PDB file of C-alpha atoms in Angstrom:
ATOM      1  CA  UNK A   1      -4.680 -26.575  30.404  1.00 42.00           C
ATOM      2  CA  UNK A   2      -1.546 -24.569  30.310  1.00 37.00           C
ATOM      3  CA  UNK A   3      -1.841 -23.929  26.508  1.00 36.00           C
ATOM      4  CA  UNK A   4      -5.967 -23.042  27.254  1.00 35.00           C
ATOM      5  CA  UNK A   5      -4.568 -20.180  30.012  1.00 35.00           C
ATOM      6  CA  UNK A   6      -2.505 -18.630  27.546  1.00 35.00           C
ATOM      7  CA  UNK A   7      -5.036 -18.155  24.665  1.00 37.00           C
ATOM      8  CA  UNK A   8      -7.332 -16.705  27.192  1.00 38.00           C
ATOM      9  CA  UNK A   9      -4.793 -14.143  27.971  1.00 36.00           C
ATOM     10  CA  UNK A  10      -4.470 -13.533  24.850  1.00 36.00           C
ATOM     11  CA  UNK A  11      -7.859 -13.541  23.565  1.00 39.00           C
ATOM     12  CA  UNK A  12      -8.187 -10.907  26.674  1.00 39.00           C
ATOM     13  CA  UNK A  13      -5.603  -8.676  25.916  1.00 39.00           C
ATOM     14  CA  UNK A  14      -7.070  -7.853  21.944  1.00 38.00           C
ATOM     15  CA  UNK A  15     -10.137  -7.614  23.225  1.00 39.00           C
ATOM     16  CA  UNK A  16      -9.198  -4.879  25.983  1.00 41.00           C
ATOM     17  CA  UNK A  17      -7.078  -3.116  23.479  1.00 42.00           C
ATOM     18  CA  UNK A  18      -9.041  -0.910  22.323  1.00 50.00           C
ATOM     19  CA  UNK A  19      -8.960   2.331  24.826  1.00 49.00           C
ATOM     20  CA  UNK A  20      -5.340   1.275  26.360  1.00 50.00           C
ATOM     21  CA  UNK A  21      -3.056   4.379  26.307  1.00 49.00           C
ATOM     22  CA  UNK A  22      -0.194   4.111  23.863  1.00 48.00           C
ATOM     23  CA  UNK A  23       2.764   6.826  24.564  1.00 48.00           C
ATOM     24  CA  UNK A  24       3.784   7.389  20.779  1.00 80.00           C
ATOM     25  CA  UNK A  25       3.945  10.196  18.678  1.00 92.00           C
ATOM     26  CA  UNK A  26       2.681   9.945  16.022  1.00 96.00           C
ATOM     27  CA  UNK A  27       2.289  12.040  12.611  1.00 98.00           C
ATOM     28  CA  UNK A  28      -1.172  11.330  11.008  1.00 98.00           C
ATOM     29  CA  UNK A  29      -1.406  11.913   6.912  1.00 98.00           C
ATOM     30  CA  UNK A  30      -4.427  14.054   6.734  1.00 98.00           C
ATOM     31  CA  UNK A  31      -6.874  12.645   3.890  1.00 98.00           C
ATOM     32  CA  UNK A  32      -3.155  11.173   2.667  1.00 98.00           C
ATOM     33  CA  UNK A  33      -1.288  14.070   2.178  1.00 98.00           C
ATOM     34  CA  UNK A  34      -4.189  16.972   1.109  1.00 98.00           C
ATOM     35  CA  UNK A  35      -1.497  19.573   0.560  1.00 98.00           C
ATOM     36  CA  UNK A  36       0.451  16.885  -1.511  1.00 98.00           C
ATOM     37  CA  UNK A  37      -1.875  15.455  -4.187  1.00 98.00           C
ATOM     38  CA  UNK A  38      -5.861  14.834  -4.410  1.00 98.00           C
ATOM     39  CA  UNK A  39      -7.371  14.571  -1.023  1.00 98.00           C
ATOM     40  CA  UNK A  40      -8.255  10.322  -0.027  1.00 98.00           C
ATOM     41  CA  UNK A  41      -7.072   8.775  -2.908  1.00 98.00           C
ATOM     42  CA  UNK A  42      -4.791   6.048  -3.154  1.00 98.00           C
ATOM     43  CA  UNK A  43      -1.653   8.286  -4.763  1.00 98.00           C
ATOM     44  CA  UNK A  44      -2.207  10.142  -1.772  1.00 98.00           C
ATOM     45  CA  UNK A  45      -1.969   7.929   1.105  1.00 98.00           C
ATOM     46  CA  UNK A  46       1.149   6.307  -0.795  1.00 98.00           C
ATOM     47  CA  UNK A  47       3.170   9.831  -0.627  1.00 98.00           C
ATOM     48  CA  UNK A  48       2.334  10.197   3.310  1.00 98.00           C
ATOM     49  CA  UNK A  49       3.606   6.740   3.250  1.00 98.00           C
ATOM     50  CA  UNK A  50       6.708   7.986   1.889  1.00 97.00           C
ATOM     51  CA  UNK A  51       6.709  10.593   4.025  1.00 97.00           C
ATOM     52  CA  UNK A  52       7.427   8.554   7.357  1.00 96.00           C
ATOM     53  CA  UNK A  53       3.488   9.355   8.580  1.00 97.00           C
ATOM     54  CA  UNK A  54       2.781   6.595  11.406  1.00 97.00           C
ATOM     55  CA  UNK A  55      -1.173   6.655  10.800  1.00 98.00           C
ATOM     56  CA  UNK A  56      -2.997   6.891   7.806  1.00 98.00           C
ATOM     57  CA  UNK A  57      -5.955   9.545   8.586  1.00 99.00           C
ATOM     58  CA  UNK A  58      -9.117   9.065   6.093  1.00 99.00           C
ATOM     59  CA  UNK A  59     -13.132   9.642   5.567  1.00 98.00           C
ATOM     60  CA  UNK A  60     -15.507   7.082   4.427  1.00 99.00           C
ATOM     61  CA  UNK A  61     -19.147   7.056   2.701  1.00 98.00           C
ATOM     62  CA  UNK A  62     -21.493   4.691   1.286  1.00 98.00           C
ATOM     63  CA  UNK A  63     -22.721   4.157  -2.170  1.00 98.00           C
ATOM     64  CA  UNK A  64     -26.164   2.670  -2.936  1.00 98.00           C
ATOM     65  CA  UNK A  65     -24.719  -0.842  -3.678  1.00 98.00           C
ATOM     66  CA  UNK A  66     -23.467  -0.503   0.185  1.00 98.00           C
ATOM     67  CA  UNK A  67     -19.559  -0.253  -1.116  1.00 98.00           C
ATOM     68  CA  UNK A  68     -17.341   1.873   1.784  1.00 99.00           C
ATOM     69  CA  UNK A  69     -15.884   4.316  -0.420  1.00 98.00           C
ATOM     70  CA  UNK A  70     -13.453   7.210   0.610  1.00 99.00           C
ATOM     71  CA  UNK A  71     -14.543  10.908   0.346  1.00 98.00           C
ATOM     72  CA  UNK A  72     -14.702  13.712   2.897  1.00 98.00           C
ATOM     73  CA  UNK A  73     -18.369  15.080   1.989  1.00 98.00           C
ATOM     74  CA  UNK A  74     -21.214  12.483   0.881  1.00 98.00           C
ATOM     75  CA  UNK A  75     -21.730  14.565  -2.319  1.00 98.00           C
ATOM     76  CA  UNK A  76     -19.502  15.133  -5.667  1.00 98.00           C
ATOM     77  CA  UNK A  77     -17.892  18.341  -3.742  1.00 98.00           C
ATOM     78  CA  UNK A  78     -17.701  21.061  -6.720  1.00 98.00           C
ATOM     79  CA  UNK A  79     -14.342  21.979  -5.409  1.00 98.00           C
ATOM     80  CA  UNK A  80     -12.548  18.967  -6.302  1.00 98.00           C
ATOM     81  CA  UNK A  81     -14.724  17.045  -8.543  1.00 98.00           C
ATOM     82  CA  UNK A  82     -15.266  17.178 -12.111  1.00 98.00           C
ATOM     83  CA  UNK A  83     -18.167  15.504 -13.399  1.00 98.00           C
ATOM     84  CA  UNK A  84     -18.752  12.107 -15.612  1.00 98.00           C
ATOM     85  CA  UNK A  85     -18.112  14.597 -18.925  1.00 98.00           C
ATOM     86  CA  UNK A  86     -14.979  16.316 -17.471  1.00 98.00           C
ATOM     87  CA  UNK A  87     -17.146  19.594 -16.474  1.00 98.00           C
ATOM     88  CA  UNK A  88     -17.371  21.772 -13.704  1.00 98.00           C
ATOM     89  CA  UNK A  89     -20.165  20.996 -11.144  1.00 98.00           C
ATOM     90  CA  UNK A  90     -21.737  24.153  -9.632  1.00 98.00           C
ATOM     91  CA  UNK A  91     -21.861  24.614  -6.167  1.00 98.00           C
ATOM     92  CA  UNK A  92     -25.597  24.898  -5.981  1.00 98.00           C
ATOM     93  CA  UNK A  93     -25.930  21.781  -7.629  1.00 98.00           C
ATOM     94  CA  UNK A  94     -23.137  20.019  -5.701  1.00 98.00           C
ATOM     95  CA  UNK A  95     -25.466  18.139  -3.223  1.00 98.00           C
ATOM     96  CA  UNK A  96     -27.247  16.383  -6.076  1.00 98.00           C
ATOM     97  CA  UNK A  97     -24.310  14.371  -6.482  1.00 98.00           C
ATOM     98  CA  UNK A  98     -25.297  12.149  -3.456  1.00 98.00           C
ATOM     99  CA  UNK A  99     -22.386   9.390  -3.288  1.00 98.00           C
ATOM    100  CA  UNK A 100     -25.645   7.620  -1.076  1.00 98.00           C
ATOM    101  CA  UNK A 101     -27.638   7.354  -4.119  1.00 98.00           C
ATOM    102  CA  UNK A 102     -25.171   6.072  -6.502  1.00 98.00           C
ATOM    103  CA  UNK A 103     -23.615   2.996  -7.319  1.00 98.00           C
ATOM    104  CA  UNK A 104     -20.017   2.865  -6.775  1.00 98.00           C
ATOM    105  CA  UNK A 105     -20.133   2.120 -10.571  1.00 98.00           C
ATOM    106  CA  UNK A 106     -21.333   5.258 -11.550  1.00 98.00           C
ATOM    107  CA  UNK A 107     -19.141   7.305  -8.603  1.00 98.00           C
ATOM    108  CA  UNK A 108     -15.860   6.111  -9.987  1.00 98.00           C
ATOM    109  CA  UNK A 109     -16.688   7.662 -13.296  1.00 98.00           C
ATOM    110  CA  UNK A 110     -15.910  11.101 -11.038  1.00 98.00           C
ATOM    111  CA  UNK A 111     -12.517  12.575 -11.714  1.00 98.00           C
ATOM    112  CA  UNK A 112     -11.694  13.749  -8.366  1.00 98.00           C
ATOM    113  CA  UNK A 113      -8.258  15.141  -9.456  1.00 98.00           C
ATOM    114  CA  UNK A 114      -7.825  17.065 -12.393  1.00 98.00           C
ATOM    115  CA  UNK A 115      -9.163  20.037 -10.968  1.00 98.00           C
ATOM    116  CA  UNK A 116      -7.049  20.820  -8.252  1.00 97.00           C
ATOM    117  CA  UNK A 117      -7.990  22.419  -4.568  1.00 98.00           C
ATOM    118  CA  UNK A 118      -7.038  26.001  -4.630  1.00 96.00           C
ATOM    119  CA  UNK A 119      -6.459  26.120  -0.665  1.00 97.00           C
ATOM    120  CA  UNK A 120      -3.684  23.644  -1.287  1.00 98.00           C
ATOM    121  CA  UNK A 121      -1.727  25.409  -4.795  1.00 96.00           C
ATOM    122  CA  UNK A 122       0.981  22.799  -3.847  1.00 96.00           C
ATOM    123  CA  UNK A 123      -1.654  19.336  -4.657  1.00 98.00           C
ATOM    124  CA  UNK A 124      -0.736  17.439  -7.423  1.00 98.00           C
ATOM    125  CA  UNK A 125      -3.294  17.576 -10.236  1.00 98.00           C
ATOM    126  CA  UNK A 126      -3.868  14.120 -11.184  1.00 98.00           C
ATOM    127  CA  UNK A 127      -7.059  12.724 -13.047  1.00 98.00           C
ATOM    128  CA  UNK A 128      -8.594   9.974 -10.718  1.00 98.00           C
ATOM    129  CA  UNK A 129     -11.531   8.948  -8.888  1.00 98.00           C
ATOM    130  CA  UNK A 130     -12.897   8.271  -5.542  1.00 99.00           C
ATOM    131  CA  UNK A 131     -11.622   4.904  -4.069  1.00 99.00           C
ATOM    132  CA  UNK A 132     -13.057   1.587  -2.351  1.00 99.00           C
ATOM    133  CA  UNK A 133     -12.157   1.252   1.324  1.00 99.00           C
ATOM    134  CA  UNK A 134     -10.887  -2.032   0.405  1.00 98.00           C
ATOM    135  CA  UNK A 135      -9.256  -0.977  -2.492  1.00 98.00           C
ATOM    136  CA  UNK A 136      -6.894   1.607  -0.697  1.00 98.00           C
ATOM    137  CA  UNK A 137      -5.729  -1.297   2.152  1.00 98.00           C
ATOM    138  CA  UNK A 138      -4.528  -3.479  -0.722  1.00 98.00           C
ATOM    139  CA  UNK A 139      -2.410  -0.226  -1.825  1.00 98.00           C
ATOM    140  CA  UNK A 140      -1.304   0.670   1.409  1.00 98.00           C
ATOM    141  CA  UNK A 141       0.148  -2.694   2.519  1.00 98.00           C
ATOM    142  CA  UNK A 142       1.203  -3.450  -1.114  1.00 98.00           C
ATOM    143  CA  UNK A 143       3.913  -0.346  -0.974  1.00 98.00           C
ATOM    144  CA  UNK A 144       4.217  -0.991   2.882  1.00 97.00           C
ATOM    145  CA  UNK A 145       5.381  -4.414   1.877  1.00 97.00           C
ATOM    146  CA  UNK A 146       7.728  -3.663  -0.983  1.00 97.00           C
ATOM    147  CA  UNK A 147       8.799   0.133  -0.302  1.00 96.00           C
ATOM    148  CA  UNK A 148       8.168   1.581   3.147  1.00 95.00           C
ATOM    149  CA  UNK A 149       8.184  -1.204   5.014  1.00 94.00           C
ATOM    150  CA  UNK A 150       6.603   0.126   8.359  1.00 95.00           C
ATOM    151  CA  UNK A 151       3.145  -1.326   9.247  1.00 95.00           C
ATOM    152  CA  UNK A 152       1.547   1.664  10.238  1.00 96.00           C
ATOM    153  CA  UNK A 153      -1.976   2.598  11.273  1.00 97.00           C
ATOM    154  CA  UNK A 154      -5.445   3.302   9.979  1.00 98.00           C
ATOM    155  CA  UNK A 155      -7.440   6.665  11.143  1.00 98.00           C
ATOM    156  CA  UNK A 156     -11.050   6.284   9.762  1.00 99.00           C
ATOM    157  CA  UNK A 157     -13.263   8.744  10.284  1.00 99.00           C
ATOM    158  CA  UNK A 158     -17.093   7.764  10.197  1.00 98.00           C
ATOM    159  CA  UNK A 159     -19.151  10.996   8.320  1.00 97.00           C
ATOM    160  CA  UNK A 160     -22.375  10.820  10.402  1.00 98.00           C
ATOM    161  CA  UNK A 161     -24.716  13.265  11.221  1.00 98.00           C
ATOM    162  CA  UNK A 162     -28.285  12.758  12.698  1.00 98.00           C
ATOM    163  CA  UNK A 163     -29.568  15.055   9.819  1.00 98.00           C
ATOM    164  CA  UNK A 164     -27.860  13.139   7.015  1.00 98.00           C
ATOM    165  CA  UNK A 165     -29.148   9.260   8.181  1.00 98.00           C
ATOM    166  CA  UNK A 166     -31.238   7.331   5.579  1.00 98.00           C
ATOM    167  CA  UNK A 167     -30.526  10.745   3.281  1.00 98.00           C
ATOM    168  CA  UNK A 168     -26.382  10.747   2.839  1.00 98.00           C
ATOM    169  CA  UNK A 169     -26.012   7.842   4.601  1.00 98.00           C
ATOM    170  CA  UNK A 170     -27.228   4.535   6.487  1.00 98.00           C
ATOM    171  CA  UNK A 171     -28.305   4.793   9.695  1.00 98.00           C
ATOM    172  CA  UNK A 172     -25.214   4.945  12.534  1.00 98.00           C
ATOM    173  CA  UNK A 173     -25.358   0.933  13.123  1.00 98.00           C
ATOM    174  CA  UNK A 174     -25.337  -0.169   9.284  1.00 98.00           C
ATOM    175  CA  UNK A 175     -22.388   2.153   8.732  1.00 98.00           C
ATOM    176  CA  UNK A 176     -20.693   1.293  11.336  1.00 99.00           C
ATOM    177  CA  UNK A 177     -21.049  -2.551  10.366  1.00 98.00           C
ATOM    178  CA  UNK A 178     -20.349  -2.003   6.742  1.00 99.00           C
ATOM    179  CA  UNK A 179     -17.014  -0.569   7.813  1.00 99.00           C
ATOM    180  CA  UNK A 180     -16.259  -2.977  10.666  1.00 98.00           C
ATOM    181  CA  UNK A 181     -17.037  -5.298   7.538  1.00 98.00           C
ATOM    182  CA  UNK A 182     -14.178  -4.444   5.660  1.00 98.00           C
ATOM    183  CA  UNK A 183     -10.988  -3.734   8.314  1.00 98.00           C
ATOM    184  CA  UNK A 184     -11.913  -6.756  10.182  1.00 98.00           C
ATOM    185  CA  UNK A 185     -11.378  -8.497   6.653  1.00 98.00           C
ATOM    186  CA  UNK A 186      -8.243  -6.490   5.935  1.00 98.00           C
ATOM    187  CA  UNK A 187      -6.882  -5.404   8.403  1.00 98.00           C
ATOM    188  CA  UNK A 188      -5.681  -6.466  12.340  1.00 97.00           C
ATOM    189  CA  UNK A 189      -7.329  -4.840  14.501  1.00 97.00           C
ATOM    190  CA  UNK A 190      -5.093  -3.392  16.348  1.00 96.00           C
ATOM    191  CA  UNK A 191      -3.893  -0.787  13.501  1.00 97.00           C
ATOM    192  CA  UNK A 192      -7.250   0.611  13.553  1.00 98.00           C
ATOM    193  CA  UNK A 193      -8.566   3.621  14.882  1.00 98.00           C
ATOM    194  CA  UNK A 194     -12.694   4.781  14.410  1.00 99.00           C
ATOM    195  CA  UNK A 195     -12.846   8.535  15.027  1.00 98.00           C
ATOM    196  CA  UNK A 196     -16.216  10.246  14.656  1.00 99.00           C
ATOM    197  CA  UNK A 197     -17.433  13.963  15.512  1.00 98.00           C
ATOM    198  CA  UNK A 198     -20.523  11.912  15.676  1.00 98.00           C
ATOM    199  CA  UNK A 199     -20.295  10.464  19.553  1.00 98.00           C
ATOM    200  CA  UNK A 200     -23.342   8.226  18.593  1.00 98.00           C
ATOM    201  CA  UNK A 201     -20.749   6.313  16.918  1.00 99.00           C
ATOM    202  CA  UNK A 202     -18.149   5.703  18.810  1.00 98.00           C
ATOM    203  CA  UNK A 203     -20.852   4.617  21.788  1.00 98.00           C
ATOM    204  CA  UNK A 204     -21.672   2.158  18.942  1.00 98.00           C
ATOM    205  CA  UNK A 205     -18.355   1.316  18.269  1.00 98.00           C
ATOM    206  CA  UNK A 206     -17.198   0.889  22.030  1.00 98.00           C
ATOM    207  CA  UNK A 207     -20.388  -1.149  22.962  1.00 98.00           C
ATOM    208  CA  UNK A 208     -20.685  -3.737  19.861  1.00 98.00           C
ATOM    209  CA  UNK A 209     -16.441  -3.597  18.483  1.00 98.00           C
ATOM    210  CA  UNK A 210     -14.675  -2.983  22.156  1.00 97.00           C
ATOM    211  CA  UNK A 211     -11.362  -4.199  20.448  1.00 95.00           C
ATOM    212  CA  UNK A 212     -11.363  -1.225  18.267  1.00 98.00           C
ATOM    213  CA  UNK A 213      -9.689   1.836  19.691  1.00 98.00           C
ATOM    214  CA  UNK A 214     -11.379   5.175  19.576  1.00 98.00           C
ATOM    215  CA  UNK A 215     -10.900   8.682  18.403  1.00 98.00           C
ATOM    216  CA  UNK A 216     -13.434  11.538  20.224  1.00 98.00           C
ATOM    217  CA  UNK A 217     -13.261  14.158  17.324  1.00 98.00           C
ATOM    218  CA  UNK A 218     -13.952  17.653  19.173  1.00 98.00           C
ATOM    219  CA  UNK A 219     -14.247  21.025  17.584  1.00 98.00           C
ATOM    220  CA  UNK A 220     -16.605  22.609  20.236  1.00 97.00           C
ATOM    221  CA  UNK A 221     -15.882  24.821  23.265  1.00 97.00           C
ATOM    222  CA  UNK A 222     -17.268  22.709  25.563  1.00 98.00           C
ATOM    223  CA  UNK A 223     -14.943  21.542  28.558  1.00 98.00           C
ATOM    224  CA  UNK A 224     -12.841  17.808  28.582  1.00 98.00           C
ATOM    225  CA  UNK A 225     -15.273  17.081  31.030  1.00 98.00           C
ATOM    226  CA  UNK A 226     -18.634  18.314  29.524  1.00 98.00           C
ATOM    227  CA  UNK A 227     -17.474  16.234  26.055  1.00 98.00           C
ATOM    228  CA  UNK A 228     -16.339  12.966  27.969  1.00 98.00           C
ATOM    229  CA  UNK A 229     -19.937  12.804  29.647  1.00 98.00           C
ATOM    230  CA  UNK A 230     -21.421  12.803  26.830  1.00 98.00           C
ATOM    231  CA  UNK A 231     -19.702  10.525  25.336  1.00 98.00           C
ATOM    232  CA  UNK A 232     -19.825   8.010  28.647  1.00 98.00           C
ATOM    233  CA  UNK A 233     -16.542   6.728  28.572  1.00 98.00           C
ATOM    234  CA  UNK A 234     -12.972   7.512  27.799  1.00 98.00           C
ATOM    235  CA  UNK A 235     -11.359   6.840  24.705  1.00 98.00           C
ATOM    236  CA  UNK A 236      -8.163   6.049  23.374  1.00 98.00           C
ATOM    237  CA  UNK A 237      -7.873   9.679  21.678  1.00 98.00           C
ATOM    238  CA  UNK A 238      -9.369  12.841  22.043  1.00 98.00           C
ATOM    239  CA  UNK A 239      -8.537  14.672  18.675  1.00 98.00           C
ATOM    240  CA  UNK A 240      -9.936  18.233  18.838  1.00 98.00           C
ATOM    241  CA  UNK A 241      -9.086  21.038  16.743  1.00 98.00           C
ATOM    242  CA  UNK A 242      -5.276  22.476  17.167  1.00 98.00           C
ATOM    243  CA  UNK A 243      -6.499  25.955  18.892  1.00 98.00           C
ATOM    244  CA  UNK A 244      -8.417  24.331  21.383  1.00 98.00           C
ATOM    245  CA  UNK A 245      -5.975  23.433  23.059  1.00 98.00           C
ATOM    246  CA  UNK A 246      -2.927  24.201  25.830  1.00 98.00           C
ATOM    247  CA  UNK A 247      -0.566  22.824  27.923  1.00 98.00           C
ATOM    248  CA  UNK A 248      -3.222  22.623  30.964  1.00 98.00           C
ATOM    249  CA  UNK A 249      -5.779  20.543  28.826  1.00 98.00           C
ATOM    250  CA  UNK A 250      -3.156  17.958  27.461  1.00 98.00           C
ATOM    251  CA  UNK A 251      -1.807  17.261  31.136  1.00 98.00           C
ATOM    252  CA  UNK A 252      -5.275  16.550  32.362  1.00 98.00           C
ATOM    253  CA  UNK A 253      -5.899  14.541  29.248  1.00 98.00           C
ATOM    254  CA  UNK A 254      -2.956  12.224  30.447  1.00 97.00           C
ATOM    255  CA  UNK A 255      -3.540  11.940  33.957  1.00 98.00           C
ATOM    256  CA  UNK A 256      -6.903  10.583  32.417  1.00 98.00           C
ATOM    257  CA  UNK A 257      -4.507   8.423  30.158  1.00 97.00           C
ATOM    258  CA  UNK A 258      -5.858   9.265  26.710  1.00 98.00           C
ATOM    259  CA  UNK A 259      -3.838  10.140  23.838  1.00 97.00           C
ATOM    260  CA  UNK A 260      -4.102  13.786  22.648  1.00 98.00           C
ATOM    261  CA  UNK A 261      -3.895  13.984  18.873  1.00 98.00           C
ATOM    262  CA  UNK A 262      -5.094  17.171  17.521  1.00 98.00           C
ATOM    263  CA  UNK A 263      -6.487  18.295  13.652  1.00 98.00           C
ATOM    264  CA  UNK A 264      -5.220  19.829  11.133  1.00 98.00           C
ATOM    265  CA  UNK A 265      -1.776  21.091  11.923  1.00 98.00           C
ATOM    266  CA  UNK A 266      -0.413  22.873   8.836  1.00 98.00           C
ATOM    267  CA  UNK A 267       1.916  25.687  10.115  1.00 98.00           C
ATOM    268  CA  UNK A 268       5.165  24.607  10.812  1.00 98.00           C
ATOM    269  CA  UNK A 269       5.831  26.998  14.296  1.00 98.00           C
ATOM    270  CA  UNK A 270       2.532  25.541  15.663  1.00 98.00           C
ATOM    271  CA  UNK A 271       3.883  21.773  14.804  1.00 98.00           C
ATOM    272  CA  UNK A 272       6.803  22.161  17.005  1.00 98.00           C
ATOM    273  CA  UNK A 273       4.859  24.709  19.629  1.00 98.00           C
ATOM    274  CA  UNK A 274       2.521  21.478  19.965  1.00 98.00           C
ATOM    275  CA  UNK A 275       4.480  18.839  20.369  1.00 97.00           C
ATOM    276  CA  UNK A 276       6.181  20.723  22.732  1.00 97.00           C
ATOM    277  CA  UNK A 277       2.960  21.091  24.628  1.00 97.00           C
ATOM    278  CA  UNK A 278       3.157  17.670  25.014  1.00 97.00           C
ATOM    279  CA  UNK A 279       1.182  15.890  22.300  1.00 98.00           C
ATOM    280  CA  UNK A 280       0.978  12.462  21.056  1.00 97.00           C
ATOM    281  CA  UNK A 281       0.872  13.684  17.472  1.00 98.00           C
ATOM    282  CA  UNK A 282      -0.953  15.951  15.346  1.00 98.00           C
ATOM    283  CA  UNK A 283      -3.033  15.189  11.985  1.00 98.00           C
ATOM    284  CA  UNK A 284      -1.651  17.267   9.101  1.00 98.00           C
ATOM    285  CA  UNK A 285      -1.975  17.921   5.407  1.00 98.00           C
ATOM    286  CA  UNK A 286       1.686  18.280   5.308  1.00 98.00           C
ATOM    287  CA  UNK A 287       3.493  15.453   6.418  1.00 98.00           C
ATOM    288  CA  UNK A 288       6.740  16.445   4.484  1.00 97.00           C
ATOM    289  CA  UNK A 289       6.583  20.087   6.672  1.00 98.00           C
ATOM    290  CA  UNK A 290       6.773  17.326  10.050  1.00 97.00           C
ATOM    291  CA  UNK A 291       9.392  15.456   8.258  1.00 96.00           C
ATOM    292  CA  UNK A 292      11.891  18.143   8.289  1.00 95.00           C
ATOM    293  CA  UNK A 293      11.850  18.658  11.963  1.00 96.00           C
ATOM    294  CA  UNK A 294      12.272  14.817  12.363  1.00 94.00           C
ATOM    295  CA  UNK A 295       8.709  13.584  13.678  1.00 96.00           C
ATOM    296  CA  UNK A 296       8.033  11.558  11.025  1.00 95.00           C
ATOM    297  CA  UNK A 297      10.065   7.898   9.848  1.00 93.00           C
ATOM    298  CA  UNK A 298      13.446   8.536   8.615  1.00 87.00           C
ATOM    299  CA  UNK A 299      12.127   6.895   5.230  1.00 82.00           C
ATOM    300  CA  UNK A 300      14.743   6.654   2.754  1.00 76.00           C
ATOM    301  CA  UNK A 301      12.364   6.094  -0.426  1.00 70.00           C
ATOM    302  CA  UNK A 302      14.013   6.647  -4.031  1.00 60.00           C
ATOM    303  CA  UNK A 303      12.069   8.922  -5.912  1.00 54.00           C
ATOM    304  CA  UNK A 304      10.812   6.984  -9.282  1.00 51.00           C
TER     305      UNK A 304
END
């Protein structure tokens, strides 16, 4: 009977999790490490790694062939991608490169790399392709497990929009199951973390996964009140853009006990001005900038 208690408490406590407030802070790698080298692949998320980053911040799509694959837009963006011959892709044309329409088959044959982003001159160019969901776990916990050896956490951000369903991607329930598909099979669920501008989603999320904890992604003016309506609930994060922000807002964030963790820090002064606003951490492109003023893991990683 005893023993019976105790796995209910347990049993309990995961599934409550999700929206408990966690006082950590924490630096996020943004996409990996965007200003670092190519934007959600896997060499990416393995320097933010190195970098001491606590969370792993990333974007996932789906392919035709329902595969969870990682890419900010749902489209070969002509920015960043080369296409299957090595060429440039216009920008008119960019949206004909629907990820949604393709099989992952065809999508890896992308070189997502080679080009470069010019808002980041510092990026690595390095010839590779869009990753699997799956395939970037395996990579993480691989180095994790013989290099870095920190478990840290997983930021996935669900690219919905009510104009893109059943065009760049499934409807909000299917994508949200195709993903809960894949961390549930890789991952505890406790180092994961669903963020969405989309609030359909994370009232998805908080209804049918309640032992995931949630990220309210905010970029409009609206007030912490107006956005938590809508949403219906409070969740473990509210992640709005950097300027949005002051002192004021944070301390009523806490007294409401969610986790401020704003997007995309860059700028070294405003790192430091943040966190001494009282943050819980900040999502950057830079996560070797946060590492010099100490917020990151004191990782001591020989360079190969």
């Amino acid at each position: 009977m005893i023993k019976y208690i105790v796995l209910l408490l347990v049993a309990t406590s995961i599934t409550s999790f999700a929206q408990v407030y966690m006082p950590k802070f924490e630096v996020q790698g943004h996409r990996g490490a965007r200003g670092l080298k190519p934007e959600n692949t896997i060499p990416a998320f393995i320097i933010a790694l190195d970098s001491g980053v606590m969370t792993l911040e990333m974007d996932v799509v789906i392919t035709k062939d329902k595969q969870v694959v990682l890419s900010h837009e749902p489209f070969m963006s002509a920015s960043i991608c080369l296409d299957t011959a090595g060429h440039p892709i216009a920008e008119k044309d960019e949206k004909k490169y629907n990820i949604y329409e393709m099989l992952y088959s065809d999508v890896s044959k992308y070189d997502c790399g080679s080009k470069g982003n010019e808002k980041f001159p510092q990026q690595e160019k390095i010839a590779v392709s869009k990753p699997l969901l799956r395939d970037v776990i395996i990579a993480a916990e691989s180095h994790i497990k013989t290099t870095t050896q920190y478990e840290v956490d997983y930021n996935i951000e669900i690219k919905s929009t009510p104009d893109g369903d059943k065009k760049y991607h499934p409807g909000v329930e299917e994508y949200s199951d195709l993903v809960y598909k894949i961390i549930n099979e890789y991952l505890p669920l406790e180092r994961v973390v669903i963020q969405s501008f989309d609030f359909r989603v994370l009232k998805y999320w908080h209804k049918k996964y309640p032992g995931v904890r949630l990220a309210a992604l905010v970029e409009n003016i609206k007030s912490i009140d107006a956005n938590l309506r809508d949403l219906g609930f409070n969740p473990s994060i509210y992640s709005p853009y950097y300027k949005l922000l002051s002192k004021d807002k944070v301390n009523t964030l806490h007294k409401k006990k969610i986790r401020v963790i704003p997007w995309t820090v860059n700028d070294e002064k405003e790192m430091i001005s943040l966190k001494g606003m009282g943050v819980d951490g900040f999502i950057t492109d830079y996560p070797d900038r946060a590492r010099k003023y100490k917020m990151t893991l004191n990782m001591n990683v020989q360079k190969k």
